[in-house]
PDB file of C-alpha atoms and ligand atoms in Angstrom:
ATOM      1  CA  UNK A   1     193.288 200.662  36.770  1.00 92.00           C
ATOM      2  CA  UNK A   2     193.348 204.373  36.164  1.00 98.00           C
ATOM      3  CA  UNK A   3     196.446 206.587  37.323  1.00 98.00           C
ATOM      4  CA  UNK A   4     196.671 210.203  37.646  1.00 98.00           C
ATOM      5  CA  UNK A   5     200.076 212.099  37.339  1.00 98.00           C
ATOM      6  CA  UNK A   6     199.057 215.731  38.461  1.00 98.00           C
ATOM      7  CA  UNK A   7     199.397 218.916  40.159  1.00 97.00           C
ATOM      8  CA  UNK A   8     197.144 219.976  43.417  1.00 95.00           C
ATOM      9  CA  UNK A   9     196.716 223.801  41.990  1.00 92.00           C
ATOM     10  CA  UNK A  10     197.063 222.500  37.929  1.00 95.00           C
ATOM     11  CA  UNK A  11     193.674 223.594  35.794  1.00 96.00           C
ATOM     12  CA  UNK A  12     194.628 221.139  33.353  1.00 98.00           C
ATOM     13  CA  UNK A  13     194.938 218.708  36.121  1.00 98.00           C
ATOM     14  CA  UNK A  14     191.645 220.274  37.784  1.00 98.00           C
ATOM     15  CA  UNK A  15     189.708 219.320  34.389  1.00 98.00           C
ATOM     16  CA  UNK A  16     190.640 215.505  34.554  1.00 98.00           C
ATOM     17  CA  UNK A  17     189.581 215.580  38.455  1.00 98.00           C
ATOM     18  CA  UNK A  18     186.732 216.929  37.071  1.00 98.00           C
ATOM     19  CA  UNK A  19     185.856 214.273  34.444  1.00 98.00           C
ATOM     20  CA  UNK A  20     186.332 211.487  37.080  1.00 98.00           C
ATOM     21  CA  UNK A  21     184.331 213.204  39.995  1.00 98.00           C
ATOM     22  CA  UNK A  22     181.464 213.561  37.323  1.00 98.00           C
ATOM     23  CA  UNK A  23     181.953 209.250  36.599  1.00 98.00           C
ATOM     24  CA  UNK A  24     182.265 208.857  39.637  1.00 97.00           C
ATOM     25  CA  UNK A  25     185.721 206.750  39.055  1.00 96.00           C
ATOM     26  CA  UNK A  26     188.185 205.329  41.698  1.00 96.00           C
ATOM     27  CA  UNK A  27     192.031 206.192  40.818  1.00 97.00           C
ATOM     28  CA  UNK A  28     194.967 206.166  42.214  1.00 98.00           C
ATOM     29  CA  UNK A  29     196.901 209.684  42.309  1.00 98.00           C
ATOM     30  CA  UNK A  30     200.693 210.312  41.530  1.00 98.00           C
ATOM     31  CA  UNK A  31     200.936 213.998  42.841  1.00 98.00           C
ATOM     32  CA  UNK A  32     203.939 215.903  41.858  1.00 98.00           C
ATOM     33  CA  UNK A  33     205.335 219.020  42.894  1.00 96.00           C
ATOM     34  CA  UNK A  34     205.380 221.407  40.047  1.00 93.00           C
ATOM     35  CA  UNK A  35     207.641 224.272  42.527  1.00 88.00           C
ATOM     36  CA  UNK A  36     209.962 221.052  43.040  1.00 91.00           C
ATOM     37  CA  UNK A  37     210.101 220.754  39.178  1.00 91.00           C
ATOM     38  CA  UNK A  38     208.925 216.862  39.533  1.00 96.00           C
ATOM     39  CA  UNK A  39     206.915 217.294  35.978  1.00 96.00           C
ATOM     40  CA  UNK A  40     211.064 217.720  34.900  1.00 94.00           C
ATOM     41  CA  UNK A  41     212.235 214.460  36.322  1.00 94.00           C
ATOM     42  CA  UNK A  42     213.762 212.409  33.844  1.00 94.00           C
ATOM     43  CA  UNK A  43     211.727 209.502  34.701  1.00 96.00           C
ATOM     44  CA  UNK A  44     208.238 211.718  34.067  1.00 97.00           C
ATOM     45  CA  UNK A  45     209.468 212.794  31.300  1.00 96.00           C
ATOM     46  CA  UNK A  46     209.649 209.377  29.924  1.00 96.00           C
ATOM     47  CA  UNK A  47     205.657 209.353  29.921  1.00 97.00           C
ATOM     48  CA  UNK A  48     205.035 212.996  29.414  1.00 97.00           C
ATOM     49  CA  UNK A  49     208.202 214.382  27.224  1.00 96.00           C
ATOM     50  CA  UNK A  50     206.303 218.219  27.463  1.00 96.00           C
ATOM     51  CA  UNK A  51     207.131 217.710  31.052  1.00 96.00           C
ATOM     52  CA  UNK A  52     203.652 219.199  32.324  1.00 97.00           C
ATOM     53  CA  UNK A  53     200.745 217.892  34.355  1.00 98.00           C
ATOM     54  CA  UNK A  54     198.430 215.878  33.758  1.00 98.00           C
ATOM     55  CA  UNK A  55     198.962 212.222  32.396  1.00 98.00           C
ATOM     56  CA  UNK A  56     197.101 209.524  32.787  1.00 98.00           C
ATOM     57  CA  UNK A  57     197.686 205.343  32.541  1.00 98.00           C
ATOM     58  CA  UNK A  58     195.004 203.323  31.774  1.00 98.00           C
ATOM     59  CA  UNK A  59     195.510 199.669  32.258  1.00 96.00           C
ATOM     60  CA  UNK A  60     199.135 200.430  30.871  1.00 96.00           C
ATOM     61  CA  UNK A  61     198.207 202.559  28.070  1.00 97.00           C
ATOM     62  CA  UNK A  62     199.547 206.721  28.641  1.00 98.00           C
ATOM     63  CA  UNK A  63     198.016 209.686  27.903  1.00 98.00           C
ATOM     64  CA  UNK A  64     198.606 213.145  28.228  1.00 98.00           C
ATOM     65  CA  UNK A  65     196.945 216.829  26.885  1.00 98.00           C
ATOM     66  CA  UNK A  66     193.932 217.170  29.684  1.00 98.00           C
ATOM     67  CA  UNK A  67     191.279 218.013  26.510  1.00 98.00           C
ATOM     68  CA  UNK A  68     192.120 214.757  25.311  1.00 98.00           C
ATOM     69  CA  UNK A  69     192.666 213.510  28.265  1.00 98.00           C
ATOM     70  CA  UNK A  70     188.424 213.937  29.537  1.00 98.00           C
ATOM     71  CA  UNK A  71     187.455 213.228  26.131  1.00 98.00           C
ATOM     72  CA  UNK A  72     189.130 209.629  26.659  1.00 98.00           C
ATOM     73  CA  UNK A  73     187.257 209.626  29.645  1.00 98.00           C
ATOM     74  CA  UNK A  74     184.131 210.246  28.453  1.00 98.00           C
ATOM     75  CA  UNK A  75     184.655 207.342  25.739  1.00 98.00           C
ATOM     76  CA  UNK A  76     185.855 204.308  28.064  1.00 98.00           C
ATOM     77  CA  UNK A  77     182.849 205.963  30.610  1.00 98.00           C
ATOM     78  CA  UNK A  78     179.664 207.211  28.900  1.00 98.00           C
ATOM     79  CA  UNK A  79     177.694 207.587  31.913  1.00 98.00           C
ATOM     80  CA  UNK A  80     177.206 210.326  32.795  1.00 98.00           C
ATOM     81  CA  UNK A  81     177.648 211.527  28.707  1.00 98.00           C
ATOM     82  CA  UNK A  82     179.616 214.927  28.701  1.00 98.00           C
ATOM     83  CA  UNK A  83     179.253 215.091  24.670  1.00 98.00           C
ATOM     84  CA  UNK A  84     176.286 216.328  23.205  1.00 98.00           C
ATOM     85  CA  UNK A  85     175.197 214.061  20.795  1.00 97.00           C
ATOM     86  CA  UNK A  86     174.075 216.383  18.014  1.00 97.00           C
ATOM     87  CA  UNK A  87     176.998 216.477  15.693  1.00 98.00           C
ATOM     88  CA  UNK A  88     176.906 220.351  15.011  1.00 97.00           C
ATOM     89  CA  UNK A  89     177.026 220.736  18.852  1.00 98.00           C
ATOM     90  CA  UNK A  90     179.818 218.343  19.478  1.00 98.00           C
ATOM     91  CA  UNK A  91     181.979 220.567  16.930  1.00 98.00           C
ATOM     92  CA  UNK A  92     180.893 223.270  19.151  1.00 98.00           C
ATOM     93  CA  UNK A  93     182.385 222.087  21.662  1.00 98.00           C
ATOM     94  CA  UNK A  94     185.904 220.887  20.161  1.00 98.00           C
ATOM     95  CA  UNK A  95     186.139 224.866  18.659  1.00 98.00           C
ATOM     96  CA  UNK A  96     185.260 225.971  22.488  1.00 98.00           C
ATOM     97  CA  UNK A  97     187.907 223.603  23.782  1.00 98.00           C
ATOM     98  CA  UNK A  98     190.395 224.938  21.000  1.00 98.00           C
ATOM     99  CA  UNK A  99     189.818 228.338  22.226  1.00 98.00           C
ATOM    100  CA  UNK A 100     189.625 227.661  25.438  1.00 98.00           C
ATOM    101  CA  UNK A 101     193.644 226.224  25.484  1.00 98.00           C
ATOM    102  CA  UNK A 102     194.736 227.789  22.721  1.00 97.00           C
ATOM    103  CA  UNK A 103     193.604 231.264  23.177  1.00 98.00           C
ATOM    104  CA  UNK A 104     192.565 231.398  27.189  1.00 97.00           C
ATOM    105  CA  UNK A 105     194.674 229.500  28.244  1.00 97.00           C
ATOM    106  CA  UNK A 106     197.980 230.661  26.728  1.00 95.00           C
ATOM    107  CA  UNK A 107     197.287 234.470  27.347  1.00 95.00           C
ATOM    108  CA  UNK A 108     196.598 233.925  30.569  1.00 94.00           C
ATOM    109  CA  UNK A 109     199.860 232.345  31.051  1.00 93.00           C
ATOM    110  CA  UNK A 110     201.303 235.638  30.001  1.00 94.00           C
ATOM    111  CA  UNK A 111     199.081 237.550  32.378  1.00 92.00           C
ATOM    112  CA  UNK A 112     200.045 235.645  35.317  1.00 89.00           C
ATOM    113  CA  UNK A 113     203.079 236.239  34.984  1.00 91.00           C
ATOM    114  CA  UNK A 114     203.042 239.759  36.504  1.00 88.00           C
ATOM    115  CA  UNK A 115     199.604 239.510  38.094  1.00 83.00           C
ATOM    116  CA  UNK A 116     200.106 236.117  39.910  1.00 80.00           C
ATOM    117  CA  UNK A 117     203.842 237.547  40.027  1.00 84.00           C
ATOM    118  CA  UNK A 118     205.159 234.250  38.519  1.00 84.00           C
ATOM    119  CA  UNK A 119     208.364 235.949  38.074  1.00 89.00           C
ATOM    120  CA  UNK A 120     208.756 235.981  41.701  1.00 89.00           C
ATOM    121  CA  UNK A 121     209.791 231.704  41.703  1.00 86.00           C
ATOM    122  CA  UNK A 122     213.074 233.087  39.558  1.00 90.00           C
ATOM    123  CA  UNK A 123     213.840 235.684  41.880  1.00 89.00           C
ATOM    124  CA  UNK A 124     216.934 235.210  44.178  1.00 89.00           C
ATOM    125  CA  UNK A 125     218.634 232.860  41.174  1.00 92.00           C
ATOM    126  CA  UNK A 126     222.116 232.968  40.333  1.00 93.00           C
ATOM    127  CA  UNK A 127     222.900 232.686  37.385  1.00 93.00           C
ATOM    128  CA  UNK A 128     224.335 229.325  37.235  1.00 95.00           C
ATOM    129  CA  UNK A 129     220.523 227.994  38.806  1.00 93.00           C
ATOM    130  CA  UNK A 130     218.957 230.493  36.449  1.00 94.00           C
ATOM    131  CA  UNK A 131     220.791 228.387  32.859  1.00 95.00           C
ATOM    132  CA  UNK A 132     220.065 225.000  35.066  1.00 93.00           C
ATOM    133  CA  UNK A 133     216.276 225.972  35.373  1.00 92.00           C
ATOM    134  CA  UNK A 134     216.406 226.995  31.359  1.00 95.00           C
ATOM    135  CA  UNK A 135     218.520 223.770  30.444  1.00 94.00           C
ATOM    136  CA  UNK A 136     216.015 221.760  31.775  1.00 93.00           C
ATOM    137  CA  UNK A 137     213.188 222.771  29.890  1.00 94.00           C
ATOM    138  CA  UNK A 138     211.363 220.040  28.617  1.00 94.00           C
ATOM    139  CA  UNK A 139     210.818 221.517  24.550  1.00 95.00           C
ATOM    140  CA  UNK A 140     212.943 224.283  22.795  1.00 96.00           C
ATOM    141  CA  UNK A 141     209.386 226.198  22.857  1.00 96.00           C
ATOM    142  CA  UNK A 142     209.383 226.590  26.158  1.00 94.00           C
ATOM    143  CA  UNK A 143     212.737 227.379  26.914  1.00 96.00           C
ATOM    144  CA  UNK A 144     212.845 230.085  24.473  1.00 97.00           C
ATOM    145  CA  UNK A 145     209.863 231.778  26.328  1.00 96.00           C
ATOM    146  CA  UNK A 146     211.173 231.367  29.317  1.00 95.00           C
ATOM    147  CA  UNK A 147     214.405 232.459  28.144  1.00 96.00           C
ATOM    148  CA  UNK A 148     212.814 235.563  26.764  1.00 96.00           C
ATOM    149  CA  UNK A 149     210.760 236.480  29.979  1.00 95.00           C
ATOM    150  CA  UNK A 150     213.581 236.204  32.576  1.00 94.00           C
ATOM    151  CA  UNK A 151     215.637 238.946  30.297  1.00 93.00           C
ATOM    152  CA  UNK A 152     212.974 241.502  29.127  1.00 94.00           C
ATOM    153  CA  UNK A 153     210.023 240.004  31.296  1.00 93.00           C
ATOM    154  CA  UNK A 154     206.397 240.622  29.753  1.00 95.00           C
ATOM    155  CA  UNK A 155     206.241 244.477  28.033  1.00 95.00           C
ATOM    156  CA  UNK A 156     202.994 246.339  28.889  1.00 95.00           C
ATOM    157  CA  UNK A 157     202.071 246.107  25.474  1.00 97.00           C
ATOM    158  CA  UNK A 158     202.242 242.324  25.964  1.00 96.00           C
ATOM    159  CA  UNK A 159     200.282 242.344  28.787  1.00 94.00           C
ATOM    160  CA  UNK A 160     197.436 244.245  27.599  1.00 95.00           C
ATOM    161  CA  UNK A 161     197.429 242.070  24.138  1.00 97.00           C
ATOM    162  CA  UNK A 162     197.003 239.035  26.458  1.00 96.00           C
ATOM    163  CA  UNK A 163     194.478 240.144  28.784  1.00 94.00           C
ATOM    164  CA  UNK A 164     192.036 242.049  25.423  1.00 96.00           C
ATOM    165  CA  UNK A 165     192.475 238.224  24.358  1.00 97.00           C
ATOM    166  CA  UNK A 166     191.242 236.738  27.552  1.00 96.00           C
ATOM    167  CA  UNK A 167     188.273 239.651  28.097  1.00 96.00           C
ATOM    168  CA  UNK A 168     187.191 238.674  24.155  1.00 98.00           C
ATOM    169  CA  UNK A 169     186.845 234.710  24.969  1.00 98.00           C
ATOM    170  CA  UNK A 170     184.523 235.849  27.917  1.00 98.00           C
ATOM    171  CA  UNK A 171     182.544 238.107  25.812  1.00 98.00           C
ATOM    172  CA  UNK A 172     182.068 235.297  23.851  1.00 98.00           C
ATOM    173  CA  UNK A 173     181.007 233.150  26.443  1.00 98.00           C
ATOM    174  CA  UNK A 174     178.864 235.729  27.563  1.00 98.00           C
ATOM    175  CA  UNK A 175     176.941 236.065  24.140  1.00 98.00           C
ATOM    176  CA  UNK A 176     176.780 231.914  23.924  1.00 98.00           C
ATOM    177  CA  UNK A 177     174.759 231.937  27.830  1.00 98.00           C
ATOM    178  CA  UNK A 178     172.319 234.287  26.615  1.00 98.00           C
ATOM    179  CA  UNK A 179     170.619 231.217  24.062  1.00 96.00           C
ATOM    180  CA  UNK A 180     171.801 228.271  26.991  1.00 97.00           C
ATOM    181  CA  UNK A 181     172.307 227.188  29.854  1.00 98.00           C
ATOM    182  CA  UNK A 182     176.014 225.471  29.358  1.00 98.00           C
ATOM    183  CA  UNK A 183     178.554 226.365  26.853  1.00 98.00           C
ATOM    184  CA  UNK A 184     176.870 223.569  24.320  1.00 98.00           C
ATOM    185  CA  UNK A 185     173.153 223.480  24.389  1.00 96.00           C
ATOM    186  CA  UNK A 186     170.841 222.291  27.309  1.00 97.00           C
ATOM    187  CA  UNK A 187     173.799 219.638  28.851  1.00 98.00           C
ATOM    188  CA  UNK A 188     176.896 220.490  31.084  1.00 98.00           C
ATOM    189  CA  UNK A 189     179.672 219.588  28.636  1.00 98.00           C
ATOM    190  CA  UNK A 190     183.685 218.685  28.355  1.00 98.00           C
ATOM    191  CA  UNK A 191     183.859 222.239  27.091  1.00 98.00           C
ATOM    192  CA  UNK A 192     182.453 223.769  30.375  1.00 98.00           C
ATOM    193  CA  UNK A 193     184.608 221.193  32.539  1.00 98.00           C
ATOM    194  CA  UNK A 194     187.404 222.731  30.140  1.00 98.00           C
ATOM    195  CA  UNK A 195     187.091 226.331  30.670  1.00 98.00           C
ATOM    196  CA  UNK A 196     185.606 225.731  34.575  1.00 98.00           C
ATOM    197  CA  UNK A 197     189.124 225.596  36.600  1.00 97.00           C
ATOM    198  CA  UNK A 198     190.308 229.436  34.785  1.00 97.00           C
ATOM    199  CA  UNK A 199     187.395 231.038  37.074  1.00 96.00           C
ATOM    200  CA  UNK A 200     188.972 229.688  40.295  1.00 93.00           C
ATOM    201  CA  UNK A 201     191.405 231.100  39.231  1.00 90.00           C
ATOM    202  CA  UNK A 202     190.762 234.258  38.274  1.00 92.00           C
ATOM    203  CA  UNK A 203     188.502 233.932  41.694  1.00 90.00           C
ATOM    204  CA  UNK A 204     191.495 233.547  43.849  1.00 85.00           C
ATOM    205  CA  UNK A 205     194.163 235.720  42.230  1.00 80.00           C
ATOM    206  CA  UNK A 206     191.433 238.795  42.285  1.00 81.00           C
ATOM    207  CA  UNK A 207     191.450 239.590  38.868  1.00 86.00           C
ATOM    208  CA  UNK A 208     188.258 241.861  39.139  1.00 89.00           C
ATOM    209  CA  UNK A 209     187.832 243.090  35.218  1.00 90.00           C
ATOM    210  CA  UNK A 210     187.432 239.054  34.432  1.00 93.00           C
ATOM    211  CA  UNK A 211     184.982 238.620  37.405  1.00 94.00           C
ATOM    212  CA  UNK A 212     182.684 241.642  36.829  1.00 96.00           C
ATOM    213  CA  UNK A 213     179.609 239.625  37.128  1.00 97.00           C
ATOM    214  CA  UNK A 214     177.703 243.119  36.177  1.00 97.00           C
ATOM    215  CA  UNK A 215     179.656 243.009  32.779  1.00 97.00           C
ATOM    216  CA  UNK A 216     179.080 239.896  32.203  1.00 98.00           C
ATOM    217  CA  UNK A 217     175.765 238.268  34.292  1.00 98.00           C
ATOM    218  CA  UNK A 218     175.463 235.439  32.288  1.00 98.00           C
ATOM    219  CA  UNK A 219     178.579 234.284  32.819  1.00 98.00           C
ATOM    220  CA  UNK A 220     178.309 234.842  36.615  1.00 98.00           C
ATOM    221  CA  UNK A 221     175.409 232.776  36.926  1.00 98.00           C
ATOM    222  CA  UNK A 222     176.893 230.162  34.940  1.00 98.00           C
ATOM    223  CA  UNK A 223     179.643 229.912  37.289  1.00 98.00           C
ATOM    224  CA  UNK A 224     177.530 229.827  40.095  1.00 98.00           C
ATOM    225  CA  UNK A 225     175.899 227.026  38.345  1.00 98.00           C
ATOM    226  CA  UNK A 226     179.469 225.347  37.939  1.00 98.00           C
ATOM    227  CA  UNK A 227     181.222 225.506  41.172  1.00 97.00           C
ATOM    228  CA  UNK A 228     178.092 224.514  42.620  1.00 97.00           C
ATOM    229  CA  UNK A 229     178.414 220.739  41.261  1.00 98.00           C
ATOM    230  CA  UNK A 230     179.556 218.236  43.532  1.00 97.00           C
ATOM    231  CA  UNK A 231     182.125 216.770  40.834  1.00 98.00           C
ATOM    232  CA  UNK A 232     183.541 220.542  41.151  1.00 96.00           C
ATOM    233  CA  UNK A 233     183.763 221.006  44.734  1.00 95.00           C
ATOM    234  CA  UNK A 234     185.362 217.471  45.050  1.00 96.00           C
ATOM    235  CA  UNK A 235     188.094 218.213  41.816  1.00 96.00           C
ATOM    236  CA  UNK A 236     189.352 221.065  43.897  1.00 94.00           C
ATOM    237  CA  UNK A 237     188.671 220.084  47.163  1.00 93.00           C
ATOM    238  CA  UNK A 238     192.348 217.542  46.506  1.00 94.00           C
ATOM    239  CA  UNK A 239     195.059 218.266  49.174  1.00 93.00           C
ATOM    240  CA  UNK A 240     198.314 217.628  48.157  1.00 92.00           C
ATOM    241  CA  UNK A 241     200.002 214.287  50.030  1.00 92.00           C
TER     242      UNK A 241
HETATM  243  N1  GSH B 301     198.063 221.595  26.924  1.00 87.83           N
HETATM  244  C1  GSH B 301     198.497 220.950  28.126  1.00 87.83           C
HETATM  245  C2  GSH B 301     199.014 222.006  29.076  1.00 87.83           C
HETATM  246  C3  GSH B 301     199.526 221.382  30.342  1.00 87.83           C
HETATM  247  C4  GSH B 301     200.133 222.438  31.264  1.00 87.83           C
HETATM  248  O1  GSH B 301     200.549 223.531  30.834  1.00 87.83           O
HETATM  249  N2  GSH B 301     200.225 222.082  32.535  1.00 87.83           N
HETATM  250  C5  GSH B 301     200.771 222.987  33.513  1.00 87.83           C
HETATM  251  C6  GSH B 301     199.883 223.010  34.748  1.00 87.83           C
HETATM  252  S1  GSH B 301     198.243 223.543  34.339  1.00 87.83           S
HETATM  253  C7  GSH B 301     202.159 222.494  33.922  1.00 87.83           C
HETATM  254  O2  GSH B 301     202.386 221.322  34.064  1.00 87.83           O
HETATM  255  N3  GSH B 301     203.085 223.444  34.148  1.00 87.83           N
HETATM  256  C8  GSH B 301     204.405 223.136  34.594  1.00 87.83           C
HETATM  257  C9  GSH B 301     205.457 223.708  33.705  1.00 87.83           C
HETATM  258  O3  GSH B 301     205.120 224.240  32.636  1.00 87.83           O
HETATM  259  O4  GSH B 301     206.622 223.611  34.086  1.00 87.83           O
HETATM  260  C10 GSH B 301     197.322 220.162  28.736  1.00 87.83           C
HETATM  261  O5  GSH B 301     196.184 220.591  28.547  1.00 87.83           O
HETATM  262  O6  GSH B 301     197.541 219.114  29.357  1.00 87.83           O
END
C-alpha cells in the first residue's frame, strides 16, 4: 500500500505524481491544503518534521524529500527504469537533480515571491497572526527567511541574483539538449521528471524571459516532448478533493 501526502499545485508533489503515472501505480492520496497550512499540523508534522509536501508511506515505512522520494520509486518499481544504467550517466543525473533543487528550485522561490506575488497570502495580517504564522514554522531556517521577507521583502538586487541563477540552469539545459534528447542520454530520466513541473510553472505564471523558446529551442522542444507524456498530463491533471 502506497500513500501520498501532497499538494494539488506542489512541483515537488507534481514529481512523485509523476513517478507513479510513469509505473503506472495505484495509491491512495492524502491531499492537504498548503493555504490552510495543513503541511503545519502537528500531526503531519509527526511524519514530515520540515512540514512540506510530499511524503510518502509505503507499507508503513515514511518518506519524504520528492528526489528521494521517485528514486525510491524507481527501486521498489523498475519497470518502466527511469535510471540510466551507465554509471557516469546516473551521476549525471544525481548532479542535475542537485541543481535542479538546490539551485532552481530555491531561487525560484525567491522570484516568486514578487512575481507570483507570494507576499500577497501575508497581506491583511495583524500582527498577532503575522508572529502566529512565523511561530509555526516548521525549522528555524525557514522562519528566519520568512521572518526576513515579511520586514524588508526581496531587494531588487535579490531578485535579479535569483532569476541570473535560474536563466544559467536553463542555459545549461539548453547546451546538454543539443548532444540528447533527455537531460541524461537517449532515456527520459528522474532528472527530467525532476526539473519537468518548474516549466508549468513558469508556463502559467508568464514568466516570458524563462519561456523564450527562440533563446533557448532546445529546451522548447524538449518540453514539448515532456508535457506531451501521458504520465505528465495525468500528474497534473489531479483536482484537489
Ligand atoms: N526539498 C523538498 C522541498 C519540499 C517543498 O518545498 N514543498 C513545498 C511545495 S513544492 C511546500 O510544501 N511548501 C509549503 C511550505 O513551505 O509551507 C522536497 O523536494 O520534497
Amino acid at each position: 500500500m502506497l500513500t501520498l501526502y501532497h499538494g494539488d499545485t506542489s512541483t515537488c508533489s507534481k514529481r512523485v505524481r509523476i513517478t507513479l503515472a510513469e509505473k503506472d501505480v495505484e495509491w491512495e492520496s492524502k491531499y492537504l491544503d498548503l493555504a490552510k497550512r495543513d503541511n503545519l499540523d502537528p500531526v503531519y508534522l509527526e511524519i514530515n518534521p520540515n512540514g512540506v509536501v510530499p511524503t510518502i508511506v509505503h507499507d508503513g515505512k515514511i518518506l519524504y524529500e520528492s528526489n528521494v522520494i521517485i528514486e525510491y520509486l524507481d527501486e521498489i518499481y523498475p519497470e518502466p527504469p527511469l535510471r540510466p544504467s551507465n554509471p557516469y550517466l546516473r551521476a549525471q543525473m544525481h548532479i542535475w537533480m542537485d541543481r535542479i533543487e538546490h539551485v532552481l528550485h530555491r531561487n525560484i522561490n525567491t522570484v516568486s515571491w514578487i512575481k507570483q506575488g507570494r507576499y500577497k497570502r501575508f497581506e491583511g495580517m495583524g500582527d498577532e497572526e503575522l508572529q502566529a504564522v512565523l511561530d509555526s514554522q516548521a525549522t528555524e531556517e525557514k522562519r528566519l527567511l520568512l521572518k526576513k521577507r515579511l520586514a524588508q521583502g526581496v531587494s531588487q538586487e535579490e531578485l535579479e541574483f535569483a532569476e541570473a541563477r535560474v536563466a544559467e540552469v536553463l542555459d545549461k539545459m539548453e547546451d546538454t539538449l543539443q548532444e540528447s534528447d533527455w537531460l541524461c542520454g537517449a532515456n527520459f530520466s528522474l532528472a527530467d521528471i525532476s526539473v519537468a513541473p518548474f516549466f508549468e510553472r513558469f508556463e502559467s505564471n508568464k514568466m516570458p524571459s524563462l519561456t523564450d523558446w527562440e533563446k533557448r529551442p532546445k529546451l522548447g522542444a524538449w518540453w514539448v516532448r515532456t508535457k506531451s507524456k501521458p504520465s505528465f498530463q495525468k500528474a497534473f491533471s489531479f483536482k484537489r478533493p
